[in-house]
């Protein structure tokens, strides 16, 4: 084959690959202020599918195979954008500007105290009244050899929800052919600010709406966690997990100790705590969850210093979606993050971002299956 022919053949192959792997985009309706939002379906060669909306960057569904190759949707979610707009469980959402709680909605930066709106008793939770999860993100799709990507961008203006600085947030979701959903976060600011970005997907590896998650086996790669007070604000202590129900270093059923007579479990109504990862800010396995009946395995890798393991203790059957009712502990979240309320704890890794700096972080949800024991 001469060179010209080879070039034509390669160009045709390239066009073919790009055509078959184009991301499906369809309307998801309008927000209450009339803005049109979309659903983007990322697919891989194995049959995995992840649907994301540019409203809040929410992962709406995630289809993953069990050990017999049977696919199920393993992410809790809603049917309409109105539900995502009105309801508060943060299903699948991108969280910002500050993930988890800020005590009293206050923090001090460069000697100035900021008061942000409170939305969780006395505290600010997940970015305040209108966090990143309730914003319309600009979206752009692309595909290449590494997988299918959805690029999302949001400019959080100086003063929005009380936070200083124009913050440009870029989040890219990538689904690859190794059954990994990768989330790359990038942020810059033009004034000193604080930030803590995460994703709030609720998983049920049996299938969404298929009951509680107590039989799932969990491992968290952490020797310490951050205990909380009655309002779920960290006390500042980094407490060893040794000898407590928070010792998840070896895989154990989520339900094995969740109802133990333990003060921290009572305060969280179950697990709702930040673990101090042993990975020292390096990209590595933070947590692994195995669902014994289906064999589905989720591994979470991150370069963040912490992970919030939340067992859906506030789900009470009010939230309904995708033909299911989401009851108490019907989903779990593994939110990779900096520690809650960090700006008020100088001993925690800093969440400050300054002009000229780039916040960059990656989290991977890796799916596989386990053989029957
Ligand atoms: C928090 C929970 C909160 C939930 C909201 C989690 O990240 O840790 O306390 O109730 O988000 O859905």
Short mmCIF file of C-alpha atoms and ligand atoms in Angstrom, two decimals:
data_model
loop_
_atom_site.label_atom_id
_atom_site.label_comp_id
_atom_site.label_asym_id
_atom_site.label_seq_id
_atom_site.Cartn_x
_atom_site.Cartn_y
_atom_site.Cartn_z
CA UNK A 1 0.00 0.00 0.00
CA UNK A 2 1.44 3.39 -0.92
CA UNK A 3 1.56 6.24 1.55
CA UNK A 4 -1.37 8.17 0.09
CA UNK A 5 -3.61 5.11 0.36
CA UNK A 6 -2.46 4.43 3.89
CA UNK A 7 -3.34 7.99 4.88
CA UNK A 8 -6.83 7.62 3.34
CA UNK A 9 -7.40 4.29 5.11
CA UNK A 10 -6.24 5.71 8.44
CA UNK A 11 -8.46 8.78 7.96
CA UNK A 12 -11.46 6.55 7.22
CA UNK A 13 -10.72 4.39 10.27
CA UNK A 14 -10.39 7.50 12.41
CA UNK A 15 -13.72 8.87 11.11
CA UNK A 16 -15.35 5.49 11.77
CA UNK A 17 -14.05 5.35 15.33
CA UNK A 18 -15.13 8.93 15.98
CA UNK A 19 -18.60 8.21 14.54
CA UNK A 20 -19.26 5.03 16.48
CA UNK A 21 -17.98 6.54 19.68
CA UNK A 22 -19.85 9.85 19.50
CA UNK A 23 -21.44 10.76 22.81
CA UNK A 24 -25.20 10.72 22.78
CA UNK A 25 -26.69 14.06 23.87
CA UNK A 26 -30.37 14.58 24.50
CA UNK A 27 -32.55 17.23 26.17
CA UNK A 28 -33.28 16.75 29.89
CA UNK A 29 -35.75 19.63 30.14
CA UNK A 30 -35.53 23.15 31.48
CA UNK A 31 -34.54 24.57 34.83
CA UNK A 32 -37.09 26.71 36.70
CA UNK A 33 -35.47 29.82 35.19
CA UNK A 34 -35.91 28.41 31.68
CA UNK A 35 -32.40 27.16 30.90
CA UNK A 36 -32.20 24.03 28.78
CA UNK A 37 -30.04 21.23 30.17
CA UNK A 38 -28.95 17.94 28.63
CA UNK A 39 -28.19 14.31 29.33
CA UNK A 40 -24.89 12.98 27.98
CA UNK A 41 -24.37 9.22 27.69
CA UNK A 42 -20.78 8.02 27.89
CA UNK A 43 -20.24 4.44 26.73
CA UNK A 44 -17.32 2.08 26.53
CA UNK A 45 -16.55 -0.98 24.42
CA UNK A 46 -17.57 -3.38 27.20
CA UNK A 47 -21.10 -2.03 27.50
CA UNK A 48 -20.68 0.23 30.51
CA UNK A 49 -22.77 3.39 30.33
CA UNK A 50 -22.71 6.53 32.43
CA UNK A 51 -25.33 9.24 32.00
CA UNK A 52 -24.44 12.72 33.23
CA UNK A 53 -26.39 15.98 33.10
CA UNK A 54 -24.81 19.40 32.90
CA UNK A 55 -27.25 20.46 35.61
CA UNK A 56 -24.98 20.20 38.66
CA UNK A 57 -22.72 17.80 36.74
CA UNK A 58 -24.90 15.08 38.23
CA UNK A 59 -24.24 11.43 37.42
CA UNK A 60 -27.81 10.34 36.68
CA UNK A 61 -27.14 6.65 36.08
CA UNK A 62 -24.25 4.23 35.84
CA UNK A 63 -24.61 0.78 34.30
CA UNK A 64 -22.02 -1.77 35.38
CA UNK A 65 -21.83 -5.56 34.89
CA UNK A 66 -22.17 -8.21 37.60
CA UNK A 67 -20.12 -11.41 37.67
CA UNK A 68 -22.42 -13.01 35.05
CA UNK A 69 -22.08 -10.03 32.73
CA UNK A 70 -25.54 -8.70 33.62
CA UNK A 71 -25.74 -4.91 33.64
CA UNK A 72 -27.63 -2.88 36.24
CA UNK A 73 -27.91 0.78 37.10
CA UNK A 74 -25.95 1.16 40.36
CA UNK A 75 -26.40 4.89 41.02
CA UNK A 76 -29.36 6.49 42.78
CA UNK A 77 -30.93 9.33 40.83
CA UNK A 78 -33.98 11.27 39.70
CA UNK A 79 -36.06 11.36 36.49
CA UNK A 80 -36.36 15.11 35.98
CA UNK A 81 -34.24 18.19 36.29
CA UNK A 82 -36.96 19.67 38.53
CA UNK A 83 -36.31 16.88 41.06
CA UNK A 84 -32.57 17.60 41.01
CA UNK A 85 -33.33 21.29 41.44
CA UNK A 86 -35.78 20.89 44.33
CA UNK A 87 -34.54 17.95 46.33
CA UNK A 88 -31.59 17.81 48.70
CA UNK A 89 -29.80 14.43 48.76
CA UNK A 90 -27.19 15.61 46.20
CA UNK A 91 -27.61 12.45 44.08
CA UNK A 92 -24.58 12.10 41.78
CA UNK A 93 -23.74 15.79 42.12
CA UNK A 94 -20.60 17.82 41.74
CA UNK A 95 -20.12 19.57 45.05
CA UNK A 96 -18.55 23.00 45.59
CA UNK A 97 -17.41 25.55 46.39
CA UNK A 98 -16.88 23.92 49.75
CA UNK A 99 -17.76 20.22 50.13
CA UNK A 100 -19.19 19.09 53.46
CA UNK A 101 -19.62 21.49 56.40
CA UNK A 102 -18.26 24.86 57.43
CA UNK A 103 -19.04 25.47 61.11
CA UNK A 104 -21.49 28.34 61.50
CA UNK A 105 -20.99 29.04 57.79
CA UNK A 106 -17.87 30.97 58.82
CA UNK A 107 -14.21 30.95 57.93
CA UNK A 108 -11.30 33.35 58.23
CA UNK A 109 -8.96 34.00 55.34
CA UNK A 110 -6.10 36.53 55.32
CA UNK A 111 -7.45 37.93 58.60
CA UNK A 112 -10.94 38.56 57.23
CA UNK A 113 -13.96 36.58 58.47
CA UNK A 114 -16.46 35.46 55.84
CA UNK A 115 -20.05 34.47 56.59
CA UNK A 116 -21.62 32.22 53.97
CA UNK A 117 -25.30 31.20 53.94
CA UNK A 118 -26.17 28.35 56.28
CA UNK A 119 -28.35 25.49 55.03
CA UNK A 120 -27.79 22.67 57.53
CA UNK A 121 -28.85 23.82 61.01
CA UNK A 122 -26.17 26.29 62.05
CA UNK A 123 -23.73 25.17 59.34
CA UNK A 124 -23.09 25.58 55.62
CA UNK A 125 -23.24 22.23 53.80
CA UNK A 126 -21.92 21.44 50.31
CA UNK A 127 -21.47 25.02 49.16
CA UNK A 128 -24.51 26.67 50.76
CA UNK A 129 -28.04 27.30 49.53
CA UNK A 130 -27.19 27.18 45.82
CA UNK A 131 -24.03 25.12 45.52
CA UNK A 132 -22.31 23.86 42.37
CA UNK A 133 -24.82 20.99 42.32
CA UNK A 134 -27.62 23.46 41.50
CA UNK A 135 -25.80 25.32 38.73
CA UNK A 136 -25.89 24.85 34.97
CA UNK A 137 -22.40 23.91 33.72
CA UNK A 138 -21.11 24.54 30.17
CA UNK A 139 -20.55 21.18 28.54
CA UNK A 140 -18.41 19.87 25.69
CA UNK A 141 -18.06 16.25 24.62
CA UNK A 142 -15.06 14.54 23.07
CA UNK A 143 -13.80 11.03 22.38
CA UNK A 144 -10.30 9.70 21.83
CA UNK A 145 -8.29 6.54 22.36
CA UNK A 146 -8.42 7.01 26.14
CA UNK A 147 -12.24 6.99 26.22
CA UNK A 148 -15.22 9.29 26.09
CA UNK A 149 -15.08 12.60 27.89
CA UNK A 150 -17.55 15.14 29.14
CA UNK A 151 -15.87 18.48 29.89
CA UNK A 152 -17.81 20.71 32.25
CA UNK A 153 -17.01 24.28 33.13
CA UNK A 154 -18.52 26.61 35.71
CA UNK A 155 -17.51 30.14 36.68
CA UNK A 156 -18.43 30.80 40.28
CA UNK A 157 -18.40 34.57 40.48
CA UNK A 158 -16.65 36.59 43.16
CA UNK A 159 -19.01 36.73 46.15
CA UNK A 160 -21.29 33.90 44.99
CA UNK A 161 -22.69 32.18 48.09
CA UNK A 162 -20.36 34.42 50.11
CA UNK A 163 -17.07 33.02 48.79
CA UNK A 164 -14.30 35.37 47.57
CA UNK A 165 -12.77 35.30 44.09
CA UNK A 166 -13.92 34.40 40.61
CA UNK A 167 -13.39 30.66 40.63
CA UNK A 168 -13.13 28.84 37.31
CA UNK A 169 -13.94 25.17 37.85
CA UNK A 170 -13.33 22.57 35.15
CA UNK A 171 -14.42 19.00 35.70
CA UNK A 172 -13.86 16.26 33.13
CA UNK A 173 -15.60 12.92 33.36
CA UNK A 174 -13.91 10.14 31.35
CA UNK A 175 -15.25 6.64 30.82
CA UNK A 176 -12.54 4.31 29.50
CA UNK A 177 -12.42 0.73 28.29
CA UNK A 178 -11.01 -0.55 31.59
CA UNK A 179 -14.39 0.18 33.21
CA UNK A 180 -13.05 3.23 35.01
CA UNK A 181 -14.95 6.45 35.45
CA UNK A 182 -12.33 9.11 36.01
CA UNK A 183 -13.06 12.59 37.34
CA UNK A 184 -10.43 15.30 36.79
CA UNK A 185 -10.90 18.54 38.70
CA UNK A 186 -9.12 21.79 37.87
CA UNK A 187 -9.74 25.18 39.48
CA UNK A 188 -8.18 28.64 39.44
CA UNK A 189 -9.10 31.87 41.23
CA UNK A 190 -8.34 35.59 40.97
CA UNK A 191 -8.50 36.19 44.77
CA UNK A 192 -7.51 34.06 47.74
CA UNK A 193 -10.33 31.62 48.42
CA UNK A 194 -11.12 28.19 49.91
CA UNK A 195 -12.44 25.20 48.03
CA UNK A 196 -13.27 21.53 48.45
CA UNK A 197 -14.62 19.75 45.37
CA UNK A 198 -16.11 16.28 45.23
CA UNK A 199 -18.70 14.04 43.61
CA UNK A 200 -21.68 12.82 45.62
CA UNK A 201 -22.79 9.66 43.80
CA UNK A 202 -24.81 7.23 45.94
CA UNK A 203 -23.97 3.65 44.99
CA UNK A 204 -25.87 0.45 45.50
CA UNK A 205 -23.87 -2.28 43.77
CA UNK A 206 -26.86 -4.66 43.90
CA UNK A 207 -28.66 -2.17 41.67
CA UNK A 208 -30.25 1.16 42.56
CA UNK A 209 -33.43 0.77 44.60
CA UNK A 210 -32.60 -2.84 45.51
CA UNK A 211 -32.72 -2.35 49.27
CA UNK A 212 -30.04 -1.41 51.79
CA UNK A 213 -26.28 -1.52 51.38
CA UNK A 214 -25.47 -3.19 54.71
CA UNK A 215 -24.17 -6.46 53.20
CA UNK A 216 -21.64 -4.70 50.97
CA UNK A 217 -18.08 -5.32 52.17
CA UNK A 218 -16.04 -2.16 52.63
CA UNK A 219 -12.34 -1.43 52.98
CA UNK A 220 -11.00 2.07 53.64
CA UNK A 221 -7.26 2.60 53.51
CA UNK A 222 -6.99 4.83 56.60
CA UNK A 223 -5.48 4.50 60.08
CA UNK A 224 -7.32 7.58 61.36
CA UNK A 225 -10.59 9.45 60.99
CA UNK A 226 -11.89 12.86 62.03
CA UNK A 227 -14.48 12.53 64.84
CA UNK A 228 -17.37 15.02 64.86
CA UNK A 229 -19.56 16.96 67.29
CA UNK A 230 -23.36 16.94 67.49
CA UNK A 231 -23.59 19.08 64.32
CA UNK A 232 -21.20 16.81 62.40
CA UNK A 233 -18.36 19.35 62.59
CA UNK A 234 -14.91 17.78 63.11
CA UNK A 235 -13.56 18.26 66.63
CA UNK A 236 -10.08 18.66 65.11
CA UNK A 237 -8.79 15.35 66.41
CA UNK A 238 -7.26 12.78 64.04
CA UNK A 239 -8.36 9.67 65.92
CA UNK A 240 -6.84 6.21 65.36
CA UNK A 241 -9.44 3.76 64.01
CA UNK A 242 -7.77 0.87 65.86
CA UNK A 243 -10.25 -0.95 68.10
CA UNK A 244 -13.27 1.07 66.87
CA UNK A 245 -16.09 0.42 64.34
CA UNK A 246 -14.18 2.89 62.13
CA UNK A 247 -11.41 0.37 61.54
CA UNK A 248 -12.22 -0.64 57.96
CA UNK A 249 -8.65 -1.44 56.97
CA UNK A 250 -9.66 -5.05 56.40
CA UNK A 251 -12.86 -5.62 54.41
CA UNK A 252 -15.94 -5.89 56.60
CA UNK A 253 -19.69 -5.74 55.96
CA UNK A 254 -20.95 -2.14 56.20
CA UNK A 255 -23.65 -3.42 58.56
CA UNK A 256 -21.27 -5.38 60.82
CA UNK A 257 -20.79 -2.54 63.34
CA UNK A 258 -22.98 0.29 62.04
CA UNK A 259 -25.44 -0.09 64.93
CA UNK A 260 -22.80 -0.56 67.65
CA UNK A 261 -23.14 1.39 70.87
CA UNK A 262 -20.59 4.02 69.80
CA UNK A 263 -20.89 7.76 70.33
CA UNK A 264 -19.52 8.69 66.89
CA UNK A 265 -21.91 6.31 65.13
CA UNK A 266 -24.80 7.79 67.10
CA UNK A 267 -23.80 11.34 66.13
CA UNK A 268 -23.58 10.35 62.45
CA UNK A 269 -26.70 8.10 62.63
CA UNK A 270 -24.30 5.57 61.14
CA UNK A 271 -21.17 6.25 59.11
CA UNK A 272 -20.97 9.88 58.03
CA UNK A 273 -17.34 10.68 58.67
CA UNK A 274 -14.12 11.70 57.00
CA UNK A 275 -11.29 9.14 56.96
CA UNK A 276 -7.68 10.39 56.88
CA UNK A 277 -6.25 8.41 53.97
CA UNK A 278 -2.91 6.63 54.35
CA UNK A 279 -2.02 7.52 50.78
CA UNK A 280 -0.36 10.86 51.64
CA UNK A 281 -1.88 12.78 48.73
CA UNK A 282 -0.60 10.28 46.13
CA UNK A 283 -2.93 8.69 43.59
CA UNK A 284 -3.72 5.29 45.14
CA UNK A 285 -6.55 3.10 46.34
CA UNK A 286 -8.55 4.86 49.03
CA UNK A 287 -11.45 2.42 49.35
CA UNK A 288 -12.84 -0.79 47.91
CA UNK A 289 -16.39 -2.12 48.11
CA UNK A 290 -17.50 -5.64 47.15
CA UNK A 291 -21.15 -6.66 46.82
CA UNK A 292 -21.21 -10.41 47.54
CA UNK A 293 -24.43 -11.44 45.77
CA UNK A 294 -23.69 -9.81 42.38
CA UNK A 295 -19.89 -9.80 42.64
CA UNK A 296 -19.72 -6.13 41.64
CA UNK A 297 -16.59 -4.41 42.92
CA UNK A 298 -15.97 -0.67 43.18
CA UNK A 299 -12.50 0.61 43.88
CA UNK A 300 -11.97 4.32 44.56
CA UNK A 301 -8.60 5.85 43.76
CA UNK A 302 -7.74 9.44 44.57
CA UNK A 303 -4.96 11.92 45.28
CA UNK A 304 -7.10 13.72 47.88
CA UNK A 305 -6.17 13.44 51.58
CA UNK A 306 -9.62 12.37 52.81
CA UNK A 307 -12.76 10.45 51.99
CA UNK A 308 -16.27 10.92 53.38
CA UNK A 309 -17.96 7.56 53.81
CA UNK A 310 -21.68 8.27 54.16
CA UNK A 311 -24.18 5.43 54.46
CA UNK A 312 -27.34 7.26 53.34
CA UNK A 313 -28.50 7.75 56.94
CA UNK A 314 -30.69 10.70 55.97
CA UNK A 315 -32.53 8.83 53.21
CA UNK A 316 -36.05 8.16 54.48
CA UNK A 317 -38.18 7.17 51.49
CA UNK A 318 -39.00 10.77 50.54
CA UNK A 319 -36.66 10.69 47.55
CA UNK A 320 -37.96 8.62 44.65
CA UNK A 321 -36.50 8.21 41.20
CA UNK A 322 -36.07 5.87 38.26
CA UNK A 323 -39.02 3.76 39.42
CA UNK A 324 -37.66 3.25 42.93
CA UNK A 325 -38.08 4.58 46.45
CA UNK A 326 -34.85 5.42 48.26
CA UNK A 327 -35.10 4.37 51.88
CA UNK A 328 -32.80 4.52 54.90
CA UNK A 329 -29.29 3.34 54.02
CA UNK A 330 -30.22 2.35 50.45
CA UNK A 331 -27.04 3.90 49.05
CA UNK A 332 -23.52 4.82 50.14
CA UNK A 333 -21.23 7.65 49.08
CA UNK A 334 -17.45 7.70 48.98
CA UNK A 335 -16.67 11.38 48.57
CA UNK A 336 -12.98 12.03 47.95
CA UNK A 337 -12.15 15.37 49.52
CA UNK A 338 -10.20 17.64 51.82
CA UNK A 339 -11.42 17.41 55.39
CA UNK A 340 -14.72 19.03 56.38
CA UNK A 341 -14.43 22.49 57.98
CA UNK A 342 -10.69 22.66 57.15
CA UNK A 343 -10.53 26.49 57.08
CA UNK A 344 -11.35 26.41 60.80
CA UNK A 345 -8.72 23.74 61.65
CA UNK A 346 -5.13 24.86 61.05
CA UNK A 347 -3.93 21.28 61.69
CA UNK A 348 -5.87 19.97 58.64
CA UNK A 349 -4.39 20.07 55.11
CA UNK A 350 -5.09 23.52 53.67
CA UNK A 351 -8.03 24.18 51.36
CA UNK A 352 -6.81 27.65 50.36
CA UNK A 353 -6.32 28.50 46.72
CA UNK A 354 -4.47 31.63 45.63
CA UNK A 355 -4.27 33.48 42.31
CA UNK A 356 -1.63 31.89 40.09
CA UNK A 357 -2.11 28.46 41.70
CA UNK A 358 -3.91 25.59 40.02
CA UNK A 359 -6.01 23.18 42.05
CA UNK A 360 -5.72 19.82 40.28
CA UNK A 361 -7.11 16.54 41.48
CA UNK A 362 -8.23 13.17 40.14
CA UNK A 363 -10.60 10.50 41.42
CA UNK A 364 -11.26 7.18 39.70
CA UNK A 365 -14.22 4.87 40.28
CA UNK A 366 -12.93 1.52 38.99
CA UNK A 367 -15.45 -1.27 38.38
CA UNK A 368 -14.73 -4.98 38.20
CA UNK A 369 -16.25 -8.23 39.45
CA UNK A 370 -15.38 -10.88 41.97
CA UNK A 371 -15.76 -14.65 41.64
CA UNK A 372 -18.43 -16.39 43.73
CA UNK A 373 -16.97 -17.65 47.03
C1 LIG B 1 -22.78 14.48 54.39
C2 LIG B 1 -24.06 14.11 55.10
C3 LIG B 1 -25.19 14.78 54.37
C4 LIG B 1 -25.20 14.31 52.96
C5 LIG B 1 -26.25 15.04 52.18
C6 LIG B 1 -22.85 13.96 53.01
O1 LIG B 1 -21.71 14.31 52.31
O2 LIG B 1 -21.64 14.00 55.05
O3 LIG B 1 -24.03 14.52 56.45
O4 LIG B 1 -26.42 14.52 54.97
O5 LIG B 1 -23.95 14.55 52.36
O6 LIG B 1 -26.86 14.23 51.29
#
